[in-house]
Short mmCIF file of C-alpha atoms (C1' of nucleotides) and ligand atoms in Angstrom, two decimals:
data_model
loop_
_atom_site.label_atom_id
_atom_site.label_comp_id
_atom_site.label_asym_id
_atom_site.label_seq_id
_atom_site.Cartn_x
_atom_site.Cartn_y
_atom_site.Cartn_z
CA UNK A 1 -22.88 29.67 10.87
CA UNK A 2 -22.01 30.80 14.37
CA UNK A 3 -18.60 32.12 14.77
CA UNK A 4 -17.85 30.87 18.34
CA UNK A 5 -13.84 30.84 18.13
CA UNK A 6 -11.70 34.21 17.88
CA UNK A 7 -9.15 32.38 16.30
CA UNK A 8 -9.40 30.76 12.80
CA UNK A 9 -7.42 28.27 12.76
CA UNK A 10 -8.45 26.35 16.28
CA UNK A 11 -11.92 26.63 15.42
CA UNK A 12 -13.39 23.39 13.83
CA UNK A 13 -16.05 24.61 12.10
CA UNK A 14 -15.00 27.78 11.05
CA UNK A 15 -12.02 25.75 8.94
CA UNK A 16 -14.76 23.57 7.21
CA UNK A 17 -17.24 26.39 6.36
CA UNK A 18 -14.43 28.57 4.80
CA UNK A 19 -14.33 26.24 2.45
CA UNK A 20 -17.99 25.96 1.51
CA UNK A 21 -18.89 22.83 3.00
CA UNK A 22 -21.45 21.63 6.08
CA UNK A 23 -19.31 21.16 9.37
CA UNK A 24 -20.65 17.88 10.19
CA UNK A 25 -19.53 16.01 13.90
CA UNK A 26 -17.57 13.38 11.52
CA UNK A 27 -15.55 15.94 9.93
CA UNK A 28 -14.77 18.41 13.00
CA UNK A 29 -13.63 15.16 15.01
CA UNK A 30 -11.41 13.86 12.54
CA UNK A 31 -10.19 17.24 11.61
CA UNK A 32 -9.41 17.65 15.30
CA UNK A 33 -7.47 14.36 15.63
CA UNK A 34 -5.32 15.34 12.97
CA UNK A 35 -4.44 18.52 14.71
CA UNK A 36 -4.09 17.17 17.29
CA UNK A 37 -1.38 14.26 16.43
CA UNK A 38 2.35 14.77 16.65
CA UNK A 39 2.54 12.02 13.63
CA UNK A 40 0.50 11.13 10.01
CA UNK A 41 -2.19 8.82 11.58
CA UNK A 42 -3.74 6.06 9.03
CA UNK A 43 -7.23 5.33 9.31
CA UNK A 44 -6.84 2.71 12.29
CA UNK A 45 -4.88 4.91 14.50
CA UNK A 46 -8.18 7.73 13.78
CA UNK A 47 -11.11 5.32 14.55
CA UNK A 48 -8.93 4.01 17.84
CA UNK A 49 -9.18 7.89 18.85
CA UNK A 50 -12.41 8.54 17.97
CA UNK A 51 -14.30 5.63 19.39
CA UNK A 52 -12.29 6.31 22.71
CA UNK A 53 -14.18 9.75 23.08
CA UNK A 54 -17.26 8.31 24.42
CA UNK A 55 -19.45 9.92 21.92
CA UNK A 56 -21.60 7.90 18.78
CA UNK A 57 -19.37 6.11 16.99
CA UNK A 58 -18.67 7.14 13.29
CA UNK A 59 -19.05 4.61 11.08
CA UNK A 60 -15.56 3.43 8.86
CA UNK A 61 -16.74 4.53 5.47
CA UNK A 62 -17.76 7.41 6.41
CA UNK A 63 -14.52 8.12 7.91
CA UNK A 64 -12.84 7.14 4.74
CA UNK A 65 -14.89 9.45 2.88
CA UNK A 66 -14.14 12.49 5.36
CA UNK A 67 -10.06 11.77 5.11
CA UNK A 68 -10.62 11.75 1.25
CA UNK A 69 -12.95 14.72 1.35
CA UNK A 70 -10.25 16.20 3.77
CA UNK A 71 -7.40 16.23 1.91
CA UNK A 72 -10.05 17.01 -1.45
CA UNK A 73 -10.09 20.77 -0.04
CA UNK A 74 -6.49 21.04 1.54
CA UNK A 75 -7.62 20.87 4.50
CA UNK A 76 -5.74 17.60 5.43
CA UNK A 77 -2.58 15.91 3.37
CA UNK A 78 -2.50 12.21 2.55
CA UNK A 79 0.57 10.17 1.95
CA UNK A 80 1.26 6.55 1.59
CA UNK A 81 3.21 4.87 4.04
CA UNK A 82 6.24 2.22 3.77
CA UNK A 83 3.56 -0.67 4.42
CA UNK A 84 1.21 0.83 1.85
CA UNK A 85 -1.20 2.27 4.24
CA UNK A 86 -2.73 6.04 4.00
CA UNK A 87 -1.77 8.39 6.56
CA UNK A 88 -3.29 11.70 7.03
CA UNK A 89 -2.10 14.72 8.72
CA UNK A 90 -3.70 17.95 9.25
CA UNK A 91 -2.84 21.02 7.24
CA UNK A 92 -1.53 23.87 8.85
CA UNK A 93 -2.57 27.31 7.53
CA UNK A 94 0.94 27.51 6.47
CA UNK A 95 1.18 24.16 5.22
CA UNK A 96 4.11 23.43 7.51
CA UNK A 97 4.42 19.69 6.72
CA UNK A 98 4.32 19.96 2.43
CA UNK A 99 8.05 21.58 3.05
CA UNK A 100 9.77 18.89 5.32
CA UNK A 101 10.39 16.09 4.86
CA UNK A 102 9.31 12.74 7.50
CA UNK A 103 12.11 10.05 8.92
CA UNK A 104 10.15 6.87 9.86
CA UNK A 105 11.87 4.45 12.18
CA UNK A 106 11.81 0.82 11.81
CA UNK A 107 12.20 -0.17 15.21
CA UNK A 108 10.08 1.97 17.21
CA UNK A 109 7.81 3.45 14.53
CA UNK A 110 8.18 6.83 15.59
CA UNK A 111 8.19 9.67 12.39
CA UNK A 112 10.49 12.72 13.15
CA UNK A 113 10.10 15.69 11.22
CA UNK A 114 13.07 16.72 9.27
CA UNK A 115 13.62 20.32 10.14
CA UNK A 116 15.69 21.50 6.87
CA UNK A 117 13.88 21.81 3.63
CA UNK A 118 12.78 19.44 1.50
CA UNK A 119 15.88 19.13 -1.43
CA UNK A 120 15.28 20.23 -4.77
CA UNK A 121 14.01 17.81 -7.47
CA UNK A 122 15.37 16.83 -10.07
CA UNK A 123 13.99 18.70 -13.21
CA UNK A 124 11.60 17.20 -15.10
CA UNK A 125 11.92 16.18 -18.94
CA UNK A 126 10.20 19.05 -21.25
CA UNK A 127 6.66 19.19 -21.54
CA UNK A 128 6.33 17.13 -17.50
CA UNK A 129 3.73 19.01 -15.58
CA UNK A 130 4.56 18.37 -11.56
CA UNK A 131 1.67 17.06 -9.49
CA UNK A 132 3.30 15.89 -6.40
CA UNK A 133 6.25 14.29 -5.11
CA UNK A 134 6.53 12.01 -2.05
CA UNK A 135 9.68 11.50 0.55
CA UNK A 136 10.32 9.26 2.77
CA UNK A 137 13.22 8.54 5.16
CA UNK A 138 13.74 5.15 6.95
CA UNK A 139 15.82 4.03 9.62
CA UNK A 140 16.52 3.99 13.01
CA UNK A 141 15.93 7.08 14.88
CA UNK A 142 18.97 8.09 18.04
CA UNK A 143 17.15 6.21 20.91
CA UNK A 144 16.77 2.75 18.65
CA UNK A 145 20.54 2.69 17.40
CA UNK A 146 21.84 3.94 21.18
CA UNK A 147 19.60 0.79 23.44
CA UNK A 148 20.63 -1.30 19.97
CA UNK B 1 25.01 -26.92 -10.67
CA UNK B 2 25.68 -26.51 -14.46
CA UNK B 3 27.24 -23.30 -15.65
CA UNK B 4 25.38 -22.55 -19.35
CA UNK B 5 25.51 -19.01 -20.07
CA UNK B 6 28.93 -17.14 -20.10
CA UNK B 7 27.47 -13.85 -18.83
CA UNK B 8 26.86 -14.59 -15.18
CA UNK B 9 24.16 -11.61 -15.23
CA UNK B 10 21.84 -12.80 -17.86
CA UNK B 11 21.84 -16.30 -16.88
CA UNK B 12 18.91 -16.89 -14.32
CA UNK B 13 19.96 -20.20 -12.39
CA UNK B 14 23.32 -18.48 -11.91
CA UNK B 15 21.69 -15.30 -10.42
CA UNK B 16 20.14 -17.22 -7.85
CA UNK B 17 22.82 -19.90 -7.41
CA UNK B 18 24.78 -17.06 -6.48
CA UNK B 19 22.93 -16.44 -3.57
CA UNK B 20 23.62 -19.92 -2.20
CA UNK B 21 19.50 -20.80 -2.95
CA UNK B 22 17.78 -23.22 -5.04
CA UNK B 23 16.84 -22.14 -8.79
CA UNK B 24 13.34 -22.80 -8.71
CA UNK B 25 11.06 -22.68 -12.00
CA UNK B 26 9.09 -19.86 -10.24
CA UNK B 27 11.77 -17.78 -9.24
CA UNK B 28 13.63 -17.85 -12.26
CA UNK B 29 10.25 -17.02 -14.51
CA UNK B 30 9.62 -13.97 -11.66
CA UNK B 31 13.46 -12.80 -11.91
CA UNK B 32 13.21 -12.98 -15.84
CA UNK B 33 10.08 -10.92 -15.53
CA UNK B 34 11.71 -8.48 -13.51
CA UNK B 35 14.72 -8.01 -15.76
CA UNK B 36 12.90 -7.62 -19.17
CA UNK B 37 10.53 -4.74 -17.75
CA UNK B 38 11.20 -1.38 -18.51
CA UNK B 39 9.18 -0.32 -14.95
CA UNK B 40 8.78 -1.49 -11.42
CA UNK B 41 6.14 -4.27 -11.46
CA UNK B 42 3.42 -5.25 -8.87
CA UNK B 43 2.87 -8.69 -8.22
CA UNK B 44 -0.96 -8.08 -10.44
CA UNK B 45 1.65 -7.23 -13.35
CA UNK B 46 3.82 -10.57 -13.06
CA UNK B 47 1.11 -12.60 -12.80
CA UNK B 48 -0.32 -11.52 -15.62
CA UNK B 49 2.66 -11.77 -18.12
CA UNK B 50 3.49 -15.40 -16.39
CA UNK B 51 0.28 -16.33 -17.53
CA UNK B 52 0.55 -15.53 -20.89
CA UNK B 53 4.11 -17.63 -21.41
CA UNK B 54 2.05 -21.04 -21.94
CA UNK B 55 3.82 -23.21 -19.12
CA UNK B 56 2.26 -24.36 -15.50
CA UNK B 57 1.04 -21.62 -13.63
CA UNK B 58 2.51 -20.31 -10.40
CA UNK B 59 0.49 -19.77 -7.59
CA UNK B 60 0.17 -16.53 -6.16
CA UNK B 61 1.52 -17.42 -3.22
CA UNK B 62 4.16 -18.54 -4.31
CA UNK B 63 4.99 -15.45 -6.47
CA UNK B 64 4.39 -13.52 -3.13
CA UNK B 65 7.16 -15.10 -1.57
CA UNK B 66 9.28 -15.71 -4.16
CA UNK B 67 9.09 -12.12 -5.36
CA UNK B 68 9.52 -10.90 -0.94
CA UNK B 69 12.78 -13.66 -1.17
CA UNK B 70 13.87 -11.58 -4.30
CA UNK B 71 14.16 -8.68 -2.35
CA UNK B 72 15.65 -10.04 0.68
CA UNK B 73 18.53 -11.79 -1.03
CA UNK B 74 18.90 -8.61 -3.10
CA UNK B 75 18.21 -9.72 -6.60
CA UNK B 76 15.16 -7.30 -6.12
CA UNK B 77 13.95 -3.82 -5.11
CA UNK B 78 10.79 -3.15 -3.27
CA UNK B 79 8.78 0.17 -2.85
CA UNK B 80 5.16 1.01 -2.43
CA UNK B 81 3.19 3.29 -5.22
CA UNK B 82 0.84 5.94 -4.94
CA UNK B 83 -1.90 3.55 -4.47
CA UNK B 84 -0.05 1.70 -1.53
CA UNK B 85 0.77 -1.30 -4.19
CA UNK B 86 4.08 -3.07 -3.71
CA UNK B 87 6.57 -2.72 -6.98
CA UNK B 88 8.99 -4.50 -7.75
CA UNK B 89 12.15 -4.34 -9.94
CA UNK B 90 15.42 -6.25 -10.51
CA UNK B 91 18.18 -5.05 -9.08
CA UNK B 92 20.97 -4.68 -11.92
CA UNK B 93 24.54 -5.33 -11.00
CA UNK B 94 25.57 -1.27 -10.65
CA UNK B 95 21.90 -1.17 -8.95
CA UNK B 96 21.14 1.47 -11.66
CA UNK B 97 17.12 1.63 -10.53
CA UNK B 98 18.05 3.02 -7.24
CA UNK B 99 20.14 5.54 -7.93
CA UNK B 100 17.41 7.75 -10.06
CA UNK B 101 13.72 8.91 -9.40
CA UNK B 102 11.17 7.81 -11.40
CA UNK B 103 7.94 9.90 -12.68
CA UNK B 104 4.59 8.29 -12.71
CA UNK B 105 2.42 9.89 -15.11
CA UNK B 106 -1.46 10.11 -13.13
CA UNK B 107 -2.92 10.17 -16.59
CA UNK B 108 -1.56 6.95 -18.47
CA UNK B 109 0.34 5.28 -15.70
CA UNK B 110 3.87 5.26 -17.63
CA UNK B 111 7.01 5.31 -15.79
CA UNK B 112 10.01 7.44 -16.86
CA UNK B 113 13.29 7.46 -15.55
CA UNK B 114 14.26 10.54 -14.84
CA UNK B 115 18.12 10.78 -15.89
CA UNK B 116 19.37 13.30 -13.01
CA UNK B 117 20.35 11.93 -10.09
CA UNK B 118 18.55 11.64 -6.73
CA UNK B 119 18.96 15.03 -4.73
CA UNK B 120 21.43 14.98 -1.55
CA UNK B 121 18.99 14.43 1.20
CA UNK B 122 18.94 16.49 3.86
CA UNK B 123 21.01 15.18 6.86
CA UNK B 124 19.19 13.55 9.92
CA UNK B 125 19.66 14.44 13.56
CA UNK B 126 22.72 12.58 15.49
CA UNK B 127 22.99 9.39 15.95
CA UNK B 128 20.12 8.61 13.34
CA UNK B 129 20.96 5.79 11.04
CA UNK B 130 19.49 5.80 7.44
CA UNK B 131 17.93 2.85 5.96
CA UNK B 132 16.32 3.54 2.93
CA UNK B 133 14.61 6.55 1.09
CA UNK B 134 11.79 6.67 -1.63
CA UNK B 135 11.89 9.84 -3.64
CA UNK B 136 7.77 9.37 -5.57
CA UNK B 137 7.49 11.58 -8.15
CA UNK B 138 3.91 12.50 -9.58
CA UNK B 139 2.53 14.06 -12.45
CA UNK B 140 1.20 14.38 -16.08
CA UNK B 141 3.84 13.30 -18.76
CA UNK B 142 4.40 15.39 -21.88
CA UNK B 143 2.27 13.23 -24.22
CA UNK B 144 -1.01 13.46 -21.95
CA UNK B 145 -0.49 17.29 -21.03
CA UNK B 146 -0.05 17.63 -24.72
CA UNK B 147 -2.72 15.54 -25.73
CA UNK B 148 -4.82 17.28 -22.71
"C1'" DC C 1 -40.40 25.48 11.08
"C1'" DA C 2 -40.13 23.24 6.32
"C1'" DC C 3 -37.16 22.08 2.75
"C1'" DT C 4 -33.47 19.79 0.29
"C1'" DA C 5 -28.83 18.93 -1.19
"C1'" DA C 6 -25.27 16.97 1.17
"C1'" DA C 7 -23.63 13.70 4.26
"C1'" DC C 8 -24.21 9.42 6.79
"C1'" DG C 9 -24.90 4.31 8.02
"C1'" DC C 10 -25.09 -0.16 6.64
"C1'" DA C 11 -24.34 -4.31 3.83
"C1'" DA C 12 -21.91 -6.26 0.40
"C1'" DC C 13 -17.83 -6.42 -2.29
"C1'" DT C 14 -12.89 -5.99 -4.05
"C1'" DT C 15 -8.00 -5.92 -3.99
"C1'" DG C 16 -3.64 -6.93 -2.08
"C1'" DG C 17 -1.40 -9.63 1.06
"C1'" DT C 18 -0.65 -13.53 4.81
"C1'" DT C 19 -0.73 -18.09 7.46
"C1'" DG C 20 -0.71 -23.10 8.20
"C1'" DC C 21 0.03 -27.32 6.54
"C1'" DA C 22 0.43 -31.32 3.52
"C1'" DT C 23 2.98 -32.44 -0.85
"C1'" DT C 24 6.64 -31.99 -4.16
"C1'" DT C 25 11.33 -31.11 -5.74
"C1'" DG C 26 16.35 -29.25 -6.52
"C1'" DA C 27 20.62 -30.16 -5.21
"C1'" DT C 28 23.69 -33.04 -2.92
"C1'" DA C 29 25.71 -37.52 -1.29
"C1'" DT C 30 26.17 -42.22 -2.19
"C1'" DA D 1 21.63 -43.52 -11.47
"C1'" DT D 2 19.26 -43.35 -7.07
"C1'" DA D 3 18.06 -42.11 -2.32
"C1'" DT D 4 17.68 -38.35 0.67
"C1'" DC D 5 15.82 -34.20 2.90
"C1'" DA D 6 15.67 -29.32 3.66
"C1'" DA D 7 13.66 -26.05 0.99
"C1'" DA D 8 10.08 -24.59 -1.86
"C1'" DT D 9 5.44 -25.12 -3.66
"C1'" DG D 10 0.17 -25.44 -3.89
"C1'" DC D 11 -4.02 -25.00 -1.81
"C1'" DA D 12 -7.49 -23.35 1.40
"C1'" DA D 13 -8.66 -20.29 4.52
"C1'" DC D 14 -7.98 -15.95 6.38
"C1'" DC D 15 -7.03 -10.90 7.04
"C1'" DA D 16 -6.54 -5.82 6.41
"C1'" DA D 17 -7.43 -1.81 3.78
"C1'" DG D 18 -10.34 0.36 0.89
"C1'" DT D 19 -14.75 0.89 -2.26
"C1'" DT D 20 -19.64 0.90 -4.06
"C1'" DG D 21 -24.64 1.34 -3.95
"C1'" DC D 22 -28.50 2.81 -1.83
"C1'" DG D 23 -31.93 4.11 1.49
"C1'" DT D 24 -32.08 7.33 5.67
"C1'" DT D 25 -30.76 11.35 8.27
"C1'" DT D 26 -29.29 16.11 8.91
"C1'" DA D 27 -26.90 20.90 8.44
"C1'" DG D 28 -27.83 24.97 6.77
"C1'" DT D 29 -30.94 28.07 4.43
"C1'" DG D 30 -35.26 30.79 3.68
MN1 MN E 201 6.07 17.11 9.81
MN1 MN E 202 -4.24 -3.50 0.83
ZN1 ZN E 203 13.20 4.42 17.06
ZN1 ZN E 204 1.08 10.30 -19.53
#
DNA sequence: CACTAAACGCAACTTGGTTGCATTTGATAT
DNA sequence: ATATCAAATGCAACCAAGTTGCGTTTAGTG
């Protein structure tokens, strides 16, 4: 368990052995594409990274199991997109992207992150335990509507 | 075009006549299926409960499009569960289903409308145009937290 | 360096959804 | 009533996303 980073958070392995787990090269490269991304990236948009680094490919179920094994110990968040495809992005110590909320656009497929807060919910009947609650915003972002 | 039922909500062919389209044995049977259920309905769902009315079965292609042509012409309302499955529920005149949230319980998979209304949302950059929104609530309903 | 639980790679499979095309049919016009 | 034809259907083949089972490899530990 070398500790080659000075800072926590950047360091690859250091994130996967805090939480108890063996920082294999599947998990530290698809960690780091997450942090990496400026948007959720589904499955797809992770192997196109990955098997552009020319380094051994990493085989698709395994990379299923990491983005499910991922988000399993907080260390990534999963959502389900408009087309009903998984999208994962990386969680930030302070969990940044659980308290905005995402605006998808239709025409160029871009996400923008919604800066205010996340609205509060509506409160549940009696007895309701929350699990999790999902938000998303379509439409056309500025630069679609303006070049129509 | 024969007009049978006074109430121009509850009669199928008018429904669909409405919409300047042809009232097809499928797409009446899919709208009916719609309107009885108490919860959005994936196309799995329909199928099922069209097979158990003893009449010709509908291919499930057919119920694809007919159920994508429900939406489009606005008979229908689309969104995508937690699983990435499309839903589907009728739209009723005052559009009541889109104007709550719904809970899905993780435990027994029952819907409940949730009574309050959808939260303001919070307001998108300039010159951003809203489409549509999907508010997913998740959880464990009184009766399964309850019955642990 | 040896050990072993944990992770990986591969093949096969499943579910949900789509495409292309030949055949049938609902509504209209005669 | 019947002919007409765009619109809708049925079928086969295909695709994309995700899962399961199992034998092999490997990260971390002593
Ligand atoms: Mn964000
Ligand atoms: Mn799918
Ligand atoms: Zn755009
Ligand atoms: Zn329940």
């Amino acid at each position: 368990m070398k500790q080659s980073n000075p800072d926590p958070y950047t360091d690859l392995a250091y994130s996967i052995h805090a939480v108890g787990a063996r920082a294999t090269p599947a998990r530290m490269r698809a960690l780091a594409a997450l942090r990496h991304a400026a948007q959720p990236l589904s499955h797809a948009d992770i192997e196109a990274e990955l098997s552009a680094e020319r380094m051994p490919l990493i085989d698709r179920v395994t990379l299923y199991r990491v983005l499910d094994w991922l988000t399993e110990v907080g260390l990534a968040h999963k959502v389900v997109d408009f087309h009903g495809v998984f999208r994962f992005s990386a969680n930030t110590p302070d969990a940044k992207h659980t308290q905005h909320a995402h605006f998808r656009c239709t025409d160029c497929g871009r996400v923008t992150c919604l800066d205010e807060p996340v609205p509060a919910l509506p409160h549940l009947p009696r007895g309701f335990r929350l699990a999790r609650v999902e938000l998303d915003i379509q439409g056309e972002c500025a630069d679609c509507v303006a070049s129509h």
